XYZ file of C-alpha atoms in Angstrom:
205
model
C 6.256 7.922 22.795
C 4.444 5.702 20.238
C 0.761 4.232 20.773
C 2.839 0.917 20.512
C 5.074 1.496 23.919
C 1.840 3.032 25.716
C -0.022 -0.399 24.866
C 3.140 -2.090 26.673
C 4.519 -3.230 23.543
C 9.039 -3.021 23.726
C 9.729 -2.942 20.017
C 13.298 -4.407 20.845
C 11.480 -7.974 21.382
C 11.412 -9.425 18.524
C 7.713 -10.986 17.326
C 5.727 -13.105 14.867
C 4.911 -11.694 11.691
C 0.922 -11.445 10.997
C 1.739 -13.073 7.580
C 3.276 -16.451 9.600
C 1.692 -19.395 10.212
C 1.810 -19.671 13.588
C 0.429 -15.861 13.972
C -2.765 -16.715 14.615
C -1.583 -19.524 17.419
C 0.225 -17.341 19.298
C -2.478 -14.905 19.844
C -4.487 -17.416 21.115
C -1.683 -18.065 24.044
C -1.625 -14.089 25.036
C -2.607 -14.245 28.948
C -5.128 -11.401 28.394
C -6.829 -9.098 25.767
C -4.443 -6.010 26.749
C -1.717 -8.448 25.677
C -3.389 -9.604 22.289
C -4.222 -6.288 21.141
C -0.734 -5.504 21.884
C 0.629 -8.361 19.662
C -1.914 -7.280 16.863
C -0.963 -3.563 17.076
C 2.444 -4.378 16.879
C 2.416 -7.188 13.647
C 0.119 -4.276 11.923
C 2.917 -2.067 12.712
C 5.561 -3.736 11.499
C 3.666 -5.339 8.387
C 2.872 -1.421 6.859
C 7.225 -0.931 7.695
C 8.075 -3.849 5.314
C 5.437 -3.118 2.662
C 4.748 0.839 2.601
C 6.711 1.280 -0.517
C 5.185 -1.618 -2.480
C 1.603 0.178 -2.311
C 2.115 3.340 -0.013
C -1.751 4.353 -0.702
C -2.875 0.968 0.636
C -0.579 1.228 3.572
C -0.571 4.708 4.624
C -4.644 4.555 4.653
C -4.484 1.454 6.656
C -1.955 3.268 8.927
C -4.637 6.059 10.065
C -7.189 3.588 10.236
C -5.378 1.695 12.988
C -4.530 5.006 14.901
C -8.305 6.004 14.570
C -8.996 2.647 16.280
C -6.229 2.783 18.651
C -7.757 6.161 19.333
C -11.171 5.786 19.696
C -11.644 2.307 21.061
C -8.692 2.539 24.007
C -9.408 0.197 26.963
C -12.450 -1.500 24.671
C -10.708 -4.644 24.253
C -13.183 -6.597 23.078
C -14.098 -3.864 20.144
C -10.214 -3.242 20.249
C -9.210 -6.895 19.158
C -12.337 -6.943 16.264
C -11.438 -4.030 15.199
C -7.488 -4.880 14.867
C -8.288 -7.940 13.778
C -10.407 -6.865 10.376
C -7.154 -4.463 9.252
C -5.220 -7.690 9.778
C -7.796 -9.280 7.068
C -7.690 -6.902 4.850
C -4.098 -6.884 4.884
C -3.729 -10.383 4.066
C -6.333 -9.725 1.605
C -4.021 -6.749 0.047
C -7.268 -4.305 0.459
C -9.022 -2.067 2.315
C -12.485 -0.958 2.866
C -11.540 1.959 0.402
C -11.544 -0.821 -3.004
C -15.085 -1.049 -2.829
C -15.999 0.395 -6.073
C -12.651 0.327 -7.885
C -12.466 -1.807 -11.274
C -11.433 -5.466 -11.782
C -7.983 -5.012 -12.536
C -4.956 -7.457 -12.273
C -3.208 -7.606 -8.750
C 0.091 -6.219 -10.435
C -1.764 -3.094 -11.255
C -3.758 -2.219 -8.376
C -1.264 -0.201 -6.715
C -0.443 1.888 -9.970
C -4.382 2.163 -10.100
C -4.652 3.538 -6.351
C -1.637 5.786 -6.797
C -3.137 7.578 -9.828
C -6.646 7.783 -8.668
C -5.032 9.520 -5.315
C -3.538 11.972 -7.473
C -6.245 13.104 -9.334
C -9.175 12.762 -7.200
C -7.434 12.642 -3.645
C -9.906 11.555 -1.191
C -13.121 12.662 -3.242
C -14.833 9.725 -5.181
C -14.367 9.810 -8.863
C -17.102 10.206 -11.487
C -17.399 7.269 -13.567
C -15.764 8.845 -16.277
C -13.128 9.683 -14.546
C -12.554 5.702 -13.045
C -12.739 4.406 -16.350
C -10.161 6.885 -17.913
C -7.746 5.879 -14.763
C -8.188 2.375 -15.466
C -7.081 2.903 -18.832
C -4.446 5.258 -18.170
C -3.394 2.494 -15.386
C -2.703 0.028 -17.878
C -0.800 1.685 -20.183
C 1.655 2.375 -17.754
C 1.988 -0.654 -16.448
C 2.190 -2.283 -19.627
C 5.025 0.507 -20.596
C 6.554 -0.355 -17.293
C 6.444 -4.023 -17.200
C 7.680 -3.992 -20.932
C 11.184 -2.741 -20.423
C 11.660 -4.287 -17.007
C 14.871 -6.617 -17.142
C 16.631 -8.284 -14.354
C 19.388 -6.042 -14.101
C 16.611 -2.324 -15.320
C 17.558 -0.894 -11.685
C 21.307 -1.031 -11.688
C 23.234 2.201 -11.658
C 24.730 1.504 -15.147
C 21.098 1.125 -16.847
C 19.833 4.742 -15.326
C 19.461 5.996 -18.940
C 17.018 3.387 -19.516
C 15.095 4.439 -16.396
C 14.947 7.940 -17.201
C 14.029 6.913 -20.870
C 11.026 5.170 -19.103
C 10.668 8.201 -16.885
C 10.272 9.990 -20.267
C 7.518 7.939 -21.316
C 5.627 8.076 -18.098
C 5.791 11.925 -18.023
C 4.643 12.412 -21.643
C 1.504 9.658 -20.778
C 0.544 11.435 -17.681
C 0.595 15.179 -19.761
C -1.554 13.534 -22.723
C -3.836 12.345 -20.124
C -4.806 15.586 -19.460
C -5.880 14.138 -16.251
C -2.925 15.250 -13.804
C -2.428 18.895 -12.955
C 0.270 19.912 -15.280
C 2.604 21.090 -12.073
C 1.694 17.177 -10.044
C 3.116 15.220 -13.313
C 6.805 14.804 -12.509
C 6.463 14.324 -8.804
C 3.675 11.554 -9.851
C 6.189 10.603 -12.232
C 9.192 10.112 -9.978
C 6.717 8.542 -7.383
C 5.405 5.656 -10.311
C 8.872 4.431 -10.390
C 9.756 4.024 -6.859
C 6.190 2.309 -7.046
C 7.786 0.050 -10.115
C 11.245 -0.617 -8.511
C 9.318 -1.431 -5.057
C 7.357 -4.087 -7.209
C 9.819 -5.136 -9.362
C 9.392 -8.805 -8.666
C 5.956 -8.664 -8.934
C 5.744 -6.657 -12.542
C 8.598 -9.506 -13.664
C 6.010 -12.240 -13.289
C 3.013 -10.877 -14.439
């Protein structure tokens, strides 16, 4: 049983998005706080399902942070609500409490930039060295990326292109020196999910 059917939440009814206008209306017509939170848990929900694989970092971290709350402030509704209510911000936003710190960067590249910094720092905070050489290493990929992206780069017939590109991201990540040499291809493989999941994006930046 899910934290969302134990706050009486039936995922079969269908519900507004948190990214719709009328969102915030139609929290303001729940009949109680039990039923708000409810509505808030289950947009959050259902927001990280649609847009896990365009920044997976962002969204799995966001993820724990509303089961932490969900945990820890259960039956507070008041806290509940504030609490739910600042992940719905930051998801607007396309952040999290976590950014503070992390370079000035282009939209387009911050989830290339939290992917990397992930996998070679995990949840320790990086030395300045080490954030600077990220950022760099950052944009050179998604400059190599965004520079052979075509409208048609993910079609079955061009997969010789995408494992040229593949190519190019594995060598980058071994020059580095900044990956452990047995992470790179997973982190490779994991780069261009990230660039077909943002594929749109990259194509207008």
């Amino acid at each position: 049983m899910t934290v969302v059917i134990s706050l009486g939440v039936d995922p079969k009814i269908p519900r507004i998005a948190l990214t719709d206008a009328e969102f915030d209306m139609h929290l303001s017509r729940q009949a109680n706080d039990r039923a708000k939170a409810s509505e808030m848990e289950h947009a959050i929900r259902s927001h990280i399902r649609k847009h896990l694989d365009e920044d997976p970092v962002l969204f799995r971290k966001l993820g724990e942070r509303l089961n932490e709350i969900l945990k820890t402030l259960a039956d507070q509704w008041d806290d509940l609500i504030d609490a739910l209510q600042k992940i719905i911000s930051d998801m607007r936003a396309g952040a999290s409490s976590d950014d503070a710190g992390l370079p000035d960067m282009p939209e387009h590249c911050v989830p290339f930039l939290r992917m990397l910094l992930e996998a070679v720092v995990g949840t320790e905070r990086p030395s300045d060295e080490q954030l600077l050489k990220i950022r760099d290493l950052t944009v050179e990929l998604v400059d190599m990326i965004t520079g052979e992206l075509t409208d048609t780069f993910w079609e079955p017939y061009k997969r010789p292109a995408q494992d040229a590109l593949g190519a190019r991201i594995f060598r980058a990540l071994r020059t580095s020196r900044l990956v452990a040499p047995g992470d790179v291809s997973a982190l490779k493989d994991r780069l261009l999910e990230l660039a077909r999941a943002n594929h749109e994006r990259l194509t207008r930046a």
